[in-house]
Short mmCIF file of C-alpha atoms (C1' of nucleotides) in Angstrom, two decimals:
data_model
loop_
_atom_site.label_atom_id
_atom_site.label_comp_id
_atom_site.label_asym_id
_atom_site.label_seq_id
_atom_site.Cartn_x
_atom_site.Cartn_y
_atom_site.Cartn_z
CA MET A 10 -26.77 -18.46 15.77
CA ALA A 11 -23.19 -18.13 14.71
CA GLU A 12 -22.62 -14.42 15.06
CA THR A 13 -20.14 -12.75 13.28
CA GLY A 14 -18.61 -9.34 13.84
CA GLU A 15 -17.50 -6.95 11.21
CA GLU A 16 -15.46 -4.23 11.37
CA GLU A 17 -17.00 -0.90 10.41
CA MET A 18 -16.26 2.88 10.81
CA MET A 19 -12.44 3.11 9.62
CA SER A 20 -10.51 5.89 11.11
CA ALA A 21 -11.60 9.08 10.18
CA GLU A 22 -8.08 10.36 8.88
CA ALA A 23 -7.74 7.45 6.23
CA SER A 24 -7.93 9.99 3.50
CA GLY A 25 -4.56 11.27 3.56
CA PHE A 26 -1.95 10.10 1.22
CA SER A 27 -1.20 13.35 0.12
CA ASP A 28 2.46 14.27 0.30
CA MET A 29 4.75 12.67 -1.75
CA SER A 30 2.94 12.84 -5.03
CA ASP A 31 4.31 16.31 -5.71
CA SER A 32 7.70 14.29 -6.72
CA GLU A 33 5.76 12.00 -8.96
CA PHE A 34 6.68 11.60 -11.96
CA LEU A 35 5.28 13.71 -14.82
CA GLU A 36 2.82 11.38 -15.72
CA ILE A 37 1.61 10.49 -12.30
CA LEU A 38 0.80 14.43 -11.96
CA ASP A 39 -1.29 13.80 -15.49
CA LEU A 40 -3.23 11.20 -13.77
CA GLU A 41 -4.07 13.23 -10.62
CA GLU A 42 -5.47 15.60 -13.23
CA ALA A 43 -7.26 13.39 -15.15
CA ASN A 44 -8.60 12.02 -11.76
CA GLU A 45 -9.80 15.34 -10.82
CA LEU A 46 -11.56 16.08 -13.88
CA GLY A 47 -13.35 12.75 -13.92
CA ALA A 48 -15.83 11.35 -11.68
CA SER A 49 -13.98 10.02 -9.21
CA LEU A 50 -15.77 8.61 -6.22
CA SER A 51 -12.83 9.26 -3.67
CA LYS A 52 -13.03 12.10 -1.73
CA PRO A 53 -9.93 14.66 -1.81
CA GLY A 54 -7.57 15.10 1.18
CA PRO A 55 -7.68 17.17 3.91
CA SER A 56 -6.10 19.93 2.47
CA SER A 57 -2.79 20.39 0.56
CA GLU A 58 -2.97 18.37 -2.64
CA LEU A 59 -0.96 19.09 -5.66
CA SER A 60 -1.30 22.74 -5.00
CA ARG A 61 1.30 22.82 -2.45
CA LYS A 62 4.01 22.49 -4.99
CA ASP A 63 7.44 23.60 -3.01
CA ASP A 64 9.86 25.44 -4.95
CA LYS A 65 13.00 24.69 -2.93
CA PRO A 66 14.48 21.24 -3.74
CA ILE A 67 17.55 21.52 -1.72
CA SER A 68 15.24 22.21 1.30
CA LEU A 69 13.55 18.79 1.46
CA PRO A 70 16.34 16.45 2.57
CA ASN A 71 14.28 13.04 2.35
CA TRP A 72 13.74 13.81 -1.06
CA LYS A 73 16.77 12.56 -1.69
CA ARG A 74 15.35 9.27 -1.66
CA ARG A 75 13.90 9.74 -5.32
CA LEU A 76 10.67 7.76 -5.65
CA ASP A 77 12.22 6.07 -8.47
CA ILE A 78 14.31 4.20 -6.38
CA LEU A 79 11.89 3.30 -4.23
CA SER A 80 9.99 -0.30 -4.36
CA PRO A 81 7.01 -0.10 -5.16
CA MET A 82 5.75 -1.44 -1.51
CA GLU A 83 7.69 1.56 0.02
CA ARG A 84 6.19 4.08 -2.53
CA PHE A 85 2.63 3.26 -1.73
CA HIS A 86 3.57 2.35 1.72
CA LEU A 87 2.32 -1.20 1.60
CA LYS A 88 3.45 -3.52 4.44
CA TYR A 89 1.50 -6.17 2.87
CA LEU A 90 -0.49 -7.32 -0.27
CA TYR A 91 -3.76 -8.13 -0.95
CA VAL A 92 -4.55 -11.60 -2.69
CA THR A 93 -6.48 -9.98 -5.05
CA ASP A 94 -3.42 -7.55 -5.62
CA LEU A 95 -1.79 -10.67 -7.09
CA SER A 96 -4.61 -11.81 -9.03
CA THR A 97 -5.23 -8.31 -10.46
CA GLN A 98 -1.47 -8.41 -11.50
CA ASN A 99 -1.82 -11.75 -12.84
CA TRP A 100 -4.73 -9.77 -15.42
CA CYS A 101 -2.77 -7.04 -16.12
CA GLU A 102 0.04 -6.03 -14.06
CA LEU A 103 0.22 -2.45 -15.30
CA GLN A 104 -3.58 -1.82 -14.70
CA MET A 105 -3.13 -3.11 -11.18
CA VAL A 106 -0.11 -0.44 -10.61
CA TYR A 107 -2.50 2.22 -11.91
CA GLY A 108 -5.12 1.01 -9.66
CA LYS A 109 -2.94 1.64 -6.82
CA GLU A 110 -2.03 5.07 -8.06
CA LEU A 111 -5.60 5.90 -8.98
CA PRO A 112 -7.64 4.11 -6.52
CA GLY A 113 -11.59 4.30 -7.41
CA PHE A 114 -10.84 5.31 -10.91
CA LEU A 115 -13.84 3.41 -12.47
CA THR A 116 -16.25 3.83 -14.87
CA PRO A 117 -19.88 4.30 -13.68
CA GLU A 118 -20.78 0.97 -15.61
CA LYS A 119 -17.90 -1.05 -14.31
CA ALA A 120 -18.61 -0.07 -10.92
CA ASP A 121 -22.17 -1.04 -11.07
CA VAL A 122 -21.12 -4.48 -12.00
CA LEU A 123 -18.97 -4.59 -9.28
CA ASP A 124 -21.46 -3.25 -6.84
CA THR A 125 -24.05 -6.19 -7.83
CA GLY A 126 -21.11 -8.64 -7.60
CA ALA A 127 -20.47 -7.51 -4.00
CA SER A 128 -24.40 -7.22 -2.99
CA ILE A 129 -24.79 -10.88 -4.31
CA HIS A 130 -21.77 -12.00 -2.12
CA LEU A 131 -23.04 -10.17 0.96
CA ALA A 132 -26.36 -11.56 0.59
CA ARG A 133 -24.92 -14.98 0.40
CA GLU A 134 -22.85 -14.26 3.59
CA LEU A 135 -26.10 -13.48 5.35
CA GLU A 136 -27.47 -16.58 4.61
CA LEU A 137 -25.15 -18.18 7.28
CA HIS A 138 -24.76 -15.40 9.67
CA ASP A 139 -25.52 -12.18 10.80
CA LEU A 140 -23.10 -9.25 11.00
CA VAL A 141 -22.47 -7.06 13.99
CA THR A 142 -20.75 -3.40 13.59
CA ILE A 143 -17.96 -2.90 15.84
CA PRO A 144 -16.69 0.54 15.89
CA ILE A 145 -12.79 0.85 16.01
CA THR A 146 -10.50 3.54 15.55
CA ASN A 147 -6.82 1.90 14.53
CA LYS A 148 -5.69 -1.16 12.63
CA GLU A 149 -5.04 -3.03 16.22
CA ASP A 150 -8.63 -3.21 16.70
CA ALA A 151 -9.34 -3.83 13.00
CA TRP A 152 -7.07 -7.10 13.02
CA ALA A 153 -8.52 -8.03 16.75
CA VAL A 154 -12.34 -8.12 14.83
CA LYS A 155 -10.61 -10.22 12.43
CA PHE A 156 -9.00 -12.74 14.85
CA LEU A 157 -12.26 -12.85 16.95
CA ASN A 158 -14.02 -13.70 13.53
CA ILE A 159 -11.71 -16.70 13.14
CA LEU A 160 -12.07 -17.65 16.51
CA THR A 161 -15.80 -18.13 15.97
CA MET A 162 -15.53 -19.62 12.48
CA ILE A 163 -13.31 -22.69 13.28
CA PRO A 164 -15.59 -24.14 15.81
CA THR A 165 -18.59 -23.18 13.48
CA LEU A 166 -16.96 -25.11 10.39
CA GLN A 167 -16.01 -28.03 12.56
CA SER A 168 -19.17 -28.46 13.45
CA GLU A 169 -21.78 -27.27 11.04
CA GLY A 170 -19.31 -28.00 8.14
CA CYS A 171 -19.57 -24.86 6.01
CA LEU A 172 -18.77 -21.29 6.26
CA ARG A 173 -18.20 -17.97 4.57
CA GLU A 174 -15.79 -15.08 4.24
CA PHE A 175 -13.02 -16.63 6.02
CA PRO A 176 -9.96 -14.34 6.57
CA VAL A 177 -6.65 -15.64 5.70
CA PHE A 178 -2.91 -14.23 6.08
CA GLY A 179 0.72 -15.41 5.96
CA GLU A 180 3.66 -15.16 4.12
CA VAL A 181 4.01 -16.46 0.42
CA GLU A 182 7.58 -16.34 -1.12
CA GLY A 183 8.39 -13.58 0.89
CA VAL A 184 5.30 -10.99 0.94
CA PHE A 185 2.73 -11.08 3.31
CA LEU A 186 -1.10 -12.02 1.98
CA VAL A 187 -3.96 -10.74 3.11
CA GLY A 188 -7.54 -12.32 1.92
CA VAL A 189 -10.71 -13.53 2.58
CA ILE A 190 -11.92 -17.15 1.39
CA ASP A 191 -15.60 -16.91 -0.05
CA GLU A 192 -16.38 -20.24 1.09
CA LEU A 193 -15.39 -23.58 2.73
CA GLN A 194 -17.11 -26.53 3.32
CA TYR A 195 -16.87 -30.41 3.98
CA THR A 196 -17.90 -33.15 1.43
CA ALA A 197 -19.80 -35.98 1.77
CA LYS A 198 -16.23 -37.59 2.03
CA GLY A 199 -14.81 -35.36 4.56
CA GLU A 200 -13.00 -33.34 2.49
CA LEU A 201 -12.27 -29.48 2.83
CA GLU A 202 -13.65 -27.38 0.04
CA LEU A 203 -13.01 -24.14 -1.17
CA THR A 204 -15.48 -22.39 -3.30
CA GLU A 205 -14.88 -19.13 -4.91
CA LEU A 206 -18.14 -17.62 -6.65
CA LYS A 207 -17.67 -15.16 -9.59
CA THR A 208 -20.54 -13.42 -10.66
CA ARG A 209 -20.93 -12.13 -14.33
CA LYS A 210 -22.79 -9.49 -15.61
CA ARG A 211 -23.48 -11.32 -18.90
CA PRO A 212 -24.16 -14.78 -19.24
CA LEU A 213 -21.28 -16.09 -20.77
CA LEU A 214 -18.52 -18.31 -19.74
CA PRO A 215 -15.40 -16.94 -18.86
CA LEU A 216 -12.30 -16.65 -20.93
CA ASP A 217 -9.02 -18.60 -20.70
CA ALA A 218 -7.43 -15.54 -19.22
CA GLN A 219 -10.30 -14.81 -17.00
CA LYS A 220 -10.32 -18.43 -15.53
CA LYS A 221 -6.33 -18.51 -15.29
CA LYS A 222 -6.44 -15.58 -13.06
CA ASP A 223 -9.18 -17.10 -10.85
CA CYS A 224 -7.81 -20.12 -10.52
CA PHE A 225 -4.38 -18.37 -9.56
CA GLN A 226 -6.45 -16.51 -6.71
CA VAL A 227 -8.14 -19.55 -5.17
CA SER A 228 -4.67 -21.18 -5.35
CA LEU A 229 -3.25 -18.48 -3.18
CA TYR A 230 -5.84 -19.04 -0.94
CA LYS A 231 -4.95 -22.36 -0.33
CA CYS A 232 -1.25 -21.95 -0.18
CA ILE A 233 -1.93 -19.12 2.69
CA PHE A 234 -4.90 -21.44 4.74
CA ASP A 235 -2.68 -24.46 4.72
CA ALA A 236 0.06 -22.85 6.06
CA MET A 237 -2.12 -21.31 8.78
CA VAL A 238 -3.38 -24.65 9.98
CA GLN A 239 0.12 -26.12 9.60
CA GLY A 240 1.36 -23.35 12.06
CA LYS A 241 3.65 -21.99 9.56
CA VAL A 242 2.02 -18.58 10.25
CA THR A 243 3.41 -17.58 13.55
CA PRO A 244 2.62 -14.75 15.63
CA ALA A 245 5.91 -13.17 15.17
CA SER A 246 5.63 -13.39 11.26
CA LEU A 247 2.17 -11.84 11.54
CA ILE A 248 3.49 -8.90 13.77
CA HIS A 249 6.64 -8.52 11.98
CA HIS A 250 4.64 -7.89 8.91
CA THR A 251 1.61 -6.03 9.88
CA LYS A 252 3.87 -3.95 12.23
CA LEU A 253 0.74 -4.46 15.01
CA CYS A 254 1.49 -3.61 18.20
CA PRO A 255 0.73 -6.61 20.30
CA ASP A 256 0.81 -4.78 23.48
CA LYS A 257 -1.49 -1.79 22.52
CA PRO A 258 -4.97 -1.79 24.63
CA LEU A 259 -7.98 -3.00 22.53
CA GLY A 260 -10.62 -0.63 22.16
CA PRO A 261 -13.67 -0.98 24.39
CA SER A 262 -16.07 -2.08 21.77
CA VAL A 263 -13.74 -5.06 20.75
CA GLN A 264 -12.98 -5.69 24.41
CA ARG A 265 -16.77 -5.85 24.84
CA HIS A 266 -17.32 -8.27 21.81
CA ALA A 267 -14.09 -10.52 22.85
CA GLN A 268 -16.11 -11.01 26.52
CA GLN A 269 -19.10 -11.78 24.87
CA GLY A 270 -17.45 -14.21 22.62
CA GLY A 271 -16.05 -15.85 25.67
CA PHE A 272 -12.41 -15.03 25.04
CA SER A 273 -10.70 -13.76 27.86
CA VAL A 274 -7.91 -11.60 26.10
CA LYS A 275 -5.85 -8.76 27.75
CA SER A 276 -3.90 -7.71 24.68
CA LEU A 277 -3.82 -8.26 21.01
CA GLY A 278 -0.68 -10.07 21.58
CA ASP A 279 -3.06 -12.35 23.66
CA LEU A 280 -5.74 -12.66 20.94
CA ILE A 281 -3.03 -13.60 18.48
CA GLU A 282 -1.74 -16.63 20.46
CA LEU A 283 -5.41 -17.85 20.88
CA VAL A 284 -5.89 -17.67 17.01
CA PHE A 285 -2.69 -19.35 16.53
CA LEU A 286 -3.60 -22.21 19.01
CA SER A 287 -7.16 -22.47 17.60
CA LEU A 288 -6.03 -22.90 14.05
CA THR A 289 -3.28 -25.55 15.06
CA LEU A 290 -5.15 -27.20 17.60
CA SER A 291 -8.60 -27.67 15.75
CA ASP A 292 -7.64 -30.50 13.68
CA LEU A 293 -8.07 -28.32 10.48
CA PRO A 294 -7.11 -30.28 7.18
CA VAL A 295 -5.72 -28.82 4.46
CA ILE A 296 -7.79 -27.46 1.63
CA ASP A 297 -8.60 -30.62 -0.69
CA THR A 298 -10.59 -29.39 -3.52
CA LEU A 299 -10.78 -25.71 -4.90
CA LYS A 300 -13.68 -24.81 -7.20
CA ILE A 301 -14.68 -21.87 -8.88
CA GLU A 302 -18.31 -21.03 -9.91
CA TYR A 303 -19.52 -18.44 -12.53
CA ILE A 304 -22.92 -17.47 -12.03
CA HIS A 305 -24.83 -14.71 -13.82
CA GLN A 306 -25.53 -11.90 -11.94
CA GLU A 307 -29.20 -10.98 -12.99
CA THR A 308 -30.69 -14.92 -13.51
CA ALA A 309 -28.23 -16.77 -10.93
CA THR A 310 -27.75 -19.25 -13.79
CA VAL A 311 -24.62 -21.14 -13.14
CA LEU A 312 -22.69 -20.43 -16.38
CA GLY A 313 -19.78 -22.93 -15.41
CA THR A 314 -17.71 -24.50 -12.61
CA GLU A 315 -14.23 -25.03 -12.47
CA ILE A 316 -12.38 -27.67 -10.43
CA VAL A 317 -8.62 -26.22 -10.21
CA ALA A 318 -5.67 -28.21 -10.27
CA PHE A 319 -3.43 -26.87 -7.72
CA ASP A 320 0.01 -26.93 -8.70
CA GLU A 321 2.26 -25.32 -5.90
CA LYS A 322 5.21 -25.01 -7.83
CA GLU A 323 3.53 -23.02 -10.47
CA VAL A 324 1.68 -20.64 -7.93
CA ARG A 325 5.03 -19.83 -6.37
CA GLY A 326 6.61 -19.23 -9.24
CA LYS A 327 4.11 -16.80 -10.44
CA VAL A 328 4.29 -14.98 -6.77
CA GLN A 329 7.98 -14.84 -7.51
CA HIS A 330 7.63 -12.93 -10.49
CA TYR A 331 5.00 -10.70 -9.17
CA THR A 332 7.01 -9.96 -6.03
CA ALA A 333 9.94 -9.19 -8.20
CA TYR A 334 8.09 -6.04 -9.37
CA TRP A 335 6.83 -5.13 -5.63
CA MET A 336 10.31 -5.09 -4.46
CA GLY A 337 11.84 -2.80 -7.27
CA HIS A 338 13.45 -5.71 -8.90
CA ARG A 339 12.27 -4.96 -12.25
CA GLU A 340 9.59 -2.64 -14.17
CA PRO A 341 6.03 -3.30 -14.54
CA GLN A 342 4.90 -4.89 -17.67
CA GLY A 343 1.57 -4.39 -19.53
CA VAL A 344 -0.16 -7.49 -21.00
CA ASP A 345 1.41 -9.25 -24.36
CA MET A 346 0.53 -8.39 -27.78
CA GLU A 347 -2.30 -11.44 -28.25
CA GLU A 348 -3.98 -9.82 -24.89
CA ALA A 349 -4.28 -6.37 -25.90
CA TRP A 350 -8.22 -7.06 -26.01
CA LYS A 351 -7.80 -6.69 -22.36
CA CYS A 352 -7.11 -2.91 -23.08
CA ARG A 353 -10.54 -2.37 -24.61
CA THR A 354 -12.35 -2.63 -20.94
CA CYS A 355 -9.42 -0.99 -18.81
CA SER A 356 -10.34 2.34 -17.26
CA TYR A 357 -6.48 3.00 -17.68
CA THR A 358 -6.39 2.65 -21.60
CA ASP A 359 -6.34 6.15 -22.42
CA ILE A 360 -3.23 7.17 -20.31
CA CYS A 361 -1.45 3.82 -20.27
CA GLU A 362 2.43 3.92 -21.13
CA TRP A 363 2.54 0.16 -22.18
CA LYS A 364 0.05 0.93 -24.75
CA LYS A 365 1.33 3.88 -26.09
CA GLY A 366 4.89 2.53 -25.89
CA GLY A 367 3.29 -0.37 -28.21
CA GLY A 368 4.55 -3.34 -25.58
CA VAL A 369 7.57 -1.17 -23.34
CA LEU A 370 6.78 1.23 -21.20
CA SER A 371 7.36 4.34 -23.06
CA SER A 372 8.13 6.48 -20.15
CA THR A 373 11.35 4.35 -19.80
CA LEU A 374 12.38 4.82 -23.85
CA GLU A 375 11.01 8.75 -24.00
CA PRO A 376 11.49 10.55 -20.96
CA GLN A 377 11.10 13.90 -22.88
CA ALA A 378 8.14 13.22 -24.49
CA LYS A 379 5.74 13.48 -21.42
CA LYS A 380 6.78 16.97 -20.97
CA ALA A 381 4.88 18.25 -24.53
CA LYS A 382 1.82 17.30 -22.85
"C1'" DA B 12 7.11 14.97 11.49
"C1'" DT B 13 13.89 14.29 10.73
"C1'" DT B 14 6.73 10.27 10.29
"C1'" DG B 15 3.09 6.70 9.59
"C1'" DC B 16 -0.78 5.05 7.42
"C1'" DT B 17 -4.32 -0.51 4.67
"C1'" DT B 18 -11.84 -3.61 5.54
"C1'" DA B 19 -10.76 -7.06 0.79
"C1'" DA B 20 -13.26 -8.39 -3.03
"C1'" DG B 21 -16.04 -6.64 -6.45
"C1'" DG B 22 -15.39 -7.71 -12.71
"C1'" DG B 23 -13.23 -8.36 -17.62
#
DNA sequence: ATTGCTTAAGGG
């Protein structure tokens, strides 16, 4: 009965992040080439890719802002991060960076495992509600759909006690984070419990490194969700970080769905205020229990369950460390030597400057070496 | 364009 909309049909011009790349470091150019050769899923940009290499450096004034003095947030044109950006960063920071530079650079095998995982998650979501496709054309519409989902989900959680794919967003230690909580439900004791489902290709228990990353991920969800229901995620903060235009008229399909849901909103700003009120006045508790369930993809056998001991200080400390990279206060790091086994399954192991340098970014040590490609 | 731009998570 509880119908939930889901956005689709993203902007058709989302393809081009093409400029800028000309003045990347040499190793980035190498990566781009590798991407062309490899079986990349991402379709190329509209026209000028790397070929448009200008020969007139002096005629490009904004190139004075060299990429290496831009923070990663600026370099990747990011206004906010995904929760999973930070949890991937917890696994290997450099892998996360390569992932941002070369999106969609995965082996077919790995992509397969991810697809299977995504399908299992989708199937579980569909157990609880239908999905409706709403055509959208801009980010205001995309966020409006997210907000409409929240507005219908909160009463559903309070009446039915269970919910899947709940969107969360908010500032944590200075960065704005966006994510989706797998599952929320009230326990018999009336406490709110978050469950994160992790599916696994092989029927083995996760390693400690895996658990650590997943615990961090769900801890982030709790930080953000709690802040939302405590009124700490204000409309002003949301608008400031996302740069949404609260007065931009909503698209016709979004307006239609808002009406169908019984929400009379004239603008995105109205919708944001409504979400804020709903979050803070619905008697939602903070999350009491954090749980991770590992199941085998093929057989759905439960491989293990983790109850996470939430340590707010520890989580915030980690976030501060990770954001130091994003703000450009420090260079990215690869894994410690004792975790070098992670490189074995990494898509970027062949090009990784950390691995080549044996624990330091070789680009910072030997800037000349790469010329001899 | 003297610019702006994002579905999050998916698993190891």
